[in-house]
Amino acid sequence: MKLEVNANVRRPNGFRLEVELSCETPVLGLVGPSGCGKSTLLDAIAGIEPGAHVVLDDHDLSRVPLHRRGVGYVTQDALLFPHLTVRRNLAYSPTAGPIEAVARALGIAHLLDRMPRHLSGGERRRTALARAIVSRPKILLLDEPFGGLDETRRREALALVGDVNRAFRIPMVIVSHVTEEVIGLADHTVRLELGRMSAAGPSITLLSASETRVDNYLVGRVVGPGRVAVDGVELRAAMPAEAHGSVRLACYAHDVLLAKHPPVEVSARNVISSRITAVIPTGHAMLVEIERPRLRAIVTSEAAAAMDVQVGREIVAIIKATAITFLGSASC
Amino acid sequence: MESVWISLQVGAAATLLSLPAAIVVAWFLERSRMPGRQVVQTLVWLPLVLPPVVTGYLLLKAFSPRGALGQVLDGLAMPVAFHWLGAVTAAAVVGFPLFVMMIVLAMKAVDPRLEIISCSLGRSPWQTFWRVTLPLCWPGILVGAAISFARGLGEFGATIVLAGRIPGETETIPLRIYAELDAPGGEHRITGLVMVSIALCVLAVIAARALDVWYRRRLELER
């Protein structure tokens, strides 16, 4: 996705959004504190907020009305049409493709004949996402898709959006007030403050030292009780006994320890020999990426220096089985 | 009982006649960004605050055979002044502000973001109105229709000026009651009409409220 936006929006309350951005990325993250203008910028891209100059993949959308822009707009509170069943919600768009495949992928195939009032919060969000995907948009705009969720649900939602991105390959713009939420999904991130762009660049470089709760998302196959194969490496994870087949897992980057040599008699069940593929400074910390399984660890700059962390170096990653959370079956 | 039947016909016709206009005006006041909303708002409210006799007089000026609208409608063989259609027009005009007000309230209750989502999914504003706004407004439209109908049943001042009291054509319940009260011993003859009048209005409002509650529960618009 190649996106250019020049938005200059004034609100009656004095708020002013002045953003000029240009990027080429499959997933763009918009982050910043509440009230900084993220949602306004998203509305400008969608065409809800008039007057913004928007060019998507060399097509000037500035004068194209919302209903002809081909944007899939998904908000935090789903906004399903309450008088239509899930099936009719999904088939609402005149450009809607077959709904069954998307419904299956998002785990709502069994809900198609229900009314929205009979859905749980998570089911509503998945339906809203499915409805946007079925409409075959040129771009998906997700406004705080992880807002108001508890930790488990948030991780599930993050993994779901990641799945959608991989399975349907629709360019996305994701708005969140929590930087680390979009780091794992967006390749490029723009940070807004007081209606202006305060930083932009590869997502990982926008992390500050205090924002180290980076999630690692893993997809693997259960090979035994509490055991799952990820990228050909067998991991121990805290999984329910009934888990089987393809599963999604997550663990925080700060729960991954690094060692130069395999430790002796350690309680952690996962000791993985791998190789460093990237080292990214993030304020006072270093984000270290290893190749198999693809994982990221956060270490302090001091620890990185002491261990002489460098790209290409052999390293041992250590993760407690309980630090790897089971998110659910992999649907996409 | 003839006046009851005329009242029901007049009330129903007035409600049906004003329904499309009430929806359009309510949409204009609540959802459009076009100029002139204040002017339209004031005009819509006028019949509610003007003395009904004054409203009737203004309607008579417009719809009399020498009035601008009257000439056109007479030419179409649809005379209004001192005809059944006059009673319908008077009832429709006097009930119109309440009708519009109820639909405006119903439109306010529809989350405008649903309309944005509809447009983002490729539906034009017109399609969005038919597919999202209007279906979600039905409770308010039903309540508005019931109140407009009940108001039409009770209309007196504007009706007597515009349509006169022609038994069998424009003599609605209130006009009949007025005529009976003016005649010796008539007070004893109106008890039935008064009871019917009250019962019809109460029934209309209860039915509308019941439909409103049922529909809102069905859509979970109200918890």
GROMACS .gro file of N, CA and C in nm, chain A residues 48 66-67 70-73 75 77 79-83 91-95 115 117 124 131-132 135, chain B residues 111 113-114 116-125 127-128 131-132 135-136 217-221 223:
model
  150
   48ILE      N    1  -1.469   1.055   0.576
   48ILE     CA    2  -1.575   1.100   0.667
   48ILE      C    3  -1.548   1.245   0.706
   66LEU      N    4  -1.739   0.890   0.044
   66LEU     CA    5  -1.715   0.773   0.130
   66LEU      C    6  -1.767   0.643   0.067
   67HIS      N    7  -1.887   0.647   0.009
   67HIS     CA    8  -1.945   0.522  -0.041
   67HIS      C    9  -1.879   0.471  -0.168
   70GLY      N   10  -1.418   0.261  -0.121
   70GLY     CA   11  -1.373   0.122  -0.102
   70GLY      C   12  -1.289   0.106   0.023
   71VAL      N   13  -1.335   0.168   0.132
   71VAL     CA   14  -1.263   0.151   0.258
   71VAL      C   15  -1.344   0.062   0.351
   72GLY      N   16  -1.277  -0.027   0.420
   72GLY     CA   17  -1.344  -0.109   0.521
   72GLY      C   18  -1.317  -0.043   0.654
   73TYR      N   19  -1.422   0.015   0.714
   73TYR     CA   20  -1.403   0.095   0.836
   73TYR      C   21  -1.457   0.015   0.954
   75THR      N   22  -1.483  -0.004   1.376
   75THR     CA   23  -1.462   0.072   1.499
   75THR      C   24  -1.459  -0.022   1.620
   77ASP      N   25  -1.649  -0.039   1.875
   77ASP     CA   26  -1.775  -0.096   1.921
   77ASP      C   27  -1.855  -0.163   1.808
   79LEU      N   28  -2.048  -0.169   1.573
   79LEU     CA   29  -2.153  -0.102   1.496
   79LEU      C   30  -2.216  -0.193   1.390
   80LEU      N   31  -2.265  -0.306   1.438
   80LEU     CA   32  -2.341  -0.393   1.348
   80LEU      C   33  -2.481  -0.335   1.330
   81PHE      N   34  -2.543  -0.360   1.216
   81PHE     CA   35  -2.679  -0.311   1.195
   81PHE      C   36  -2.772  -0.397   1.280
   82PRO      N   37  -2.837  -0.337   1.380
   82PRO     CA   38  -2.911  -0.419   1.477
   82PRO      C   39  -3.033  -0.488   1.421
   83HIS      N   40  -3.083  -0.441   1.305
   83HIS     CA   41  -3.206  -0.499   1.251
   83HIS      C   42  -3.176  -0.608   1.148
   91ALA      N   43  -2.348  -0.954   0.418
   91ALA     CA   44  -2.381  -0.938   0.276
   91ALA      C   45  -2.431  -0.798   0.245
   92TYR      N   46  -2.416  -0.705   0.337
   92TYR     CA   47  -2.475  -0.571   0.323
   92TYR      C   48  -2.418  -0.492   0.205
   93SER      N   49  -2.287  -0.504   0.186
   93SER     CA   50  -2.224  -0.422   0.083
   93SER      C   51  -2.266  -0.468  -0.057
   94PRO      N   52  -2.288  -0.372  -0.149
   94PRO     CA   53  -2.320  -0.414  -0.286
   94PRO      C   54  -2.203  -0.484  -0.354
   95THR      N   55  -2.084  -0.469  -0.298
   95THR     CA   56  -1.966  -0.534  -0.357
   95THR      C   57  -1.929  -0.661  -0.279
  115MET      N   58  -2.914  -1.270   1.539
  115MET     CA   59  -2.923  -1.125   1.538
  115MET      C   60  -2.806  -1.070   1.621
  117ARG      N   61  -2.786  -0.878   1.862
  117ARG     CA   62  -2.805  -0.869   2.007
  117ARG      C   63  -2.774  -1.001   2.077
  124ARG      N   64  -1.913  -0.985   1.807
  124ARG     CA   65  -1.952  -0.863   1.735
  124ARG      C   66  -1.831  -0.804   1.661
  131ARG      N   67  -1.745  -0.831   0.804
  131ARG     CA   68  -1.829  -0.750   0.715
  131ARG      C   69  -1.743  -0.658   0.629
  132ALA      N   70  -1.642  -0.599   0.692
  132ALA     CA   71  -1.554  -0.509   0.617
  132ALA      C   72  -1.472  -0.587   0.514
  135SER      N   73  -1.667  -0.694   0.203
  135SER     CA   74  -1.697  -0.585   0.108
  135SER      C   75  -1.582  -0.560   0.011
  443ASP      N   76  -2.780   0.582   1.582
  443ASP     CA   77  -2.639   0.620   1.586
  443ASP      C   78  -2.594   0.661   1.444
  445ARG      N   79  -2.318   0.690   1.331
  445ARG     CA   80  -2.202   0.611   1.285
  445ARG      C   81  -2.246   0.487   1.208
  446LEU      N   82  -2.371   0.438   1.236
  446LEU     CA   83  -2.422   0.326   1.156
  446LEU      C   84  -2.437   0.368   1.010
  448ILE      N   85  -2.256   0.600   0.867
  448ILE     CA   86  -2.119   0.613   0.814
  448ILE      C   87  -2.068   0.475   0.772
  449ILE      N   88  -2.092   0.376   0.859
  449ILE     CA   89  -2.049   0.239   0.827
  449ILE      C   90  -2.118   0.192   0.699
  450SER      N   91  -2.247   0.221   0.689
  450SER     CA   92  -2.322   0.180   0.569
  450SER      C   93  -2.258   0.241   0.444
  451CYS      N   94  -2.226   0.369   0.451
  451CYS     CA   95  -2.164   0.435   0.334
  451CYS      C   96  -2.025   0.375   0.308
  452SER      N   97  -1.951   0.347   0.414
  452SER     CA   98  -1.816   0.291   0.394
  452SER      C   99  -1.825   0.154   0.327
  453LEU      N  100  -1.939   0.087   0.343
  453LEU     CA  101  -1.956  -0.044   0.281
  453LEU      C  102  -2.008  -0.032   0.137
  454GLY      N  103  -2.020   0.090   0.090
  454GLY     CA  104  -2.053   0.110  -0.052
  454GLY      C  105  -2.197   0.150  -0.079
  455ARG      N  106  -2.276   0.174   0.025
  455ARG     CA  107  -2.414   0.216   0.003
  455ARG      C  108  -2.420   0.369  -0.001
  456SER      N  109  -2.493   0.422  -0.097
  456SER     CA  110  -2.504   0.568  -0.111
  456SER      C  111  -2.586   0.623   0.006
  457PRO      N  112  -2.580   0.755   0.031
  457PRO     CA  113  -2.660   0.812   0.140
  457PRO      C  114  -2.810   0.779   0.125
  459GLN      N  115  -2.944   0.509  -0.030
  459GLN     CA  116  -2.963   0.368   0.005
  459GLN      C  117  -2.950   0.349   0.156
  460THR      N  118  -2.856   0.422   0.214
  460THR     CA  119  -2.837   0.413   0.359
  460THR      C  120  -2.963   0.455   0.433
  463ARG      N  121  -3.212   0.170   0.396
  463ARG     CA  122  -3.173   0.041   0.451
  463ARG      C  123  -3.138   0.045   0.599
  464VAL      N  124  -3.096   0.163   0.648
  464VAL     CA  125  -3.054   0.171   0.788
  464VAL      C  126  -3.139   0.270   0.867
  467PRO      N  127  -3.549   0.192   0.866
  467PRO     CA  128  -3.591   0.075   0.946
  467PRO      C  129  -3.569   0.095   1.096
  468LEU      N  130  -3.464   0.167   1.132
  468LEU     CA  131  -3.438   0.187   1.275
  468LEU      C  132  -3.526   0.297   1.334
  549ARG      N  133  -3.710  -0.347   2.178
  549ARG     CA  134  -3.656  -0.467   2.243
  549ARG      C  135  -3.601  -0.563   2.139
  550ARG      N  136  -3.673  -0.572   2.029
  550ARG     CA  137  -3.631  -0.664   1.922
  550ARG      C  138  -3.493  -0.625   1.869
  551LEU      N  139  -3.470  -0.498   1.859
  551LEU     CA  140  -3.342  -0.450   1.806
  551LEU      C  141  -3.242  -0.420   1.917
  552GLU      N  142  -3.287  -0.433   2.040
  552GLU     CA  143  -3.204  -0.401   2.155
  552GLU      C  144  -3.152  -0.258   2.147
  553LEU      N  145  -3.241  -0.167   2.103
  553LEU     CA  146  -3.203  -0.027   2.100
  553LEU      C  147  -3.213   0.032   2.239
  555ARG      N  148  -3.214  -0.078   2.655
  555ARG     CA  149  -3.189  -0.187   2.750
  555ARG      C  150  -3.270  -0.166   2.877
   0.00000   0.00000   0.00000
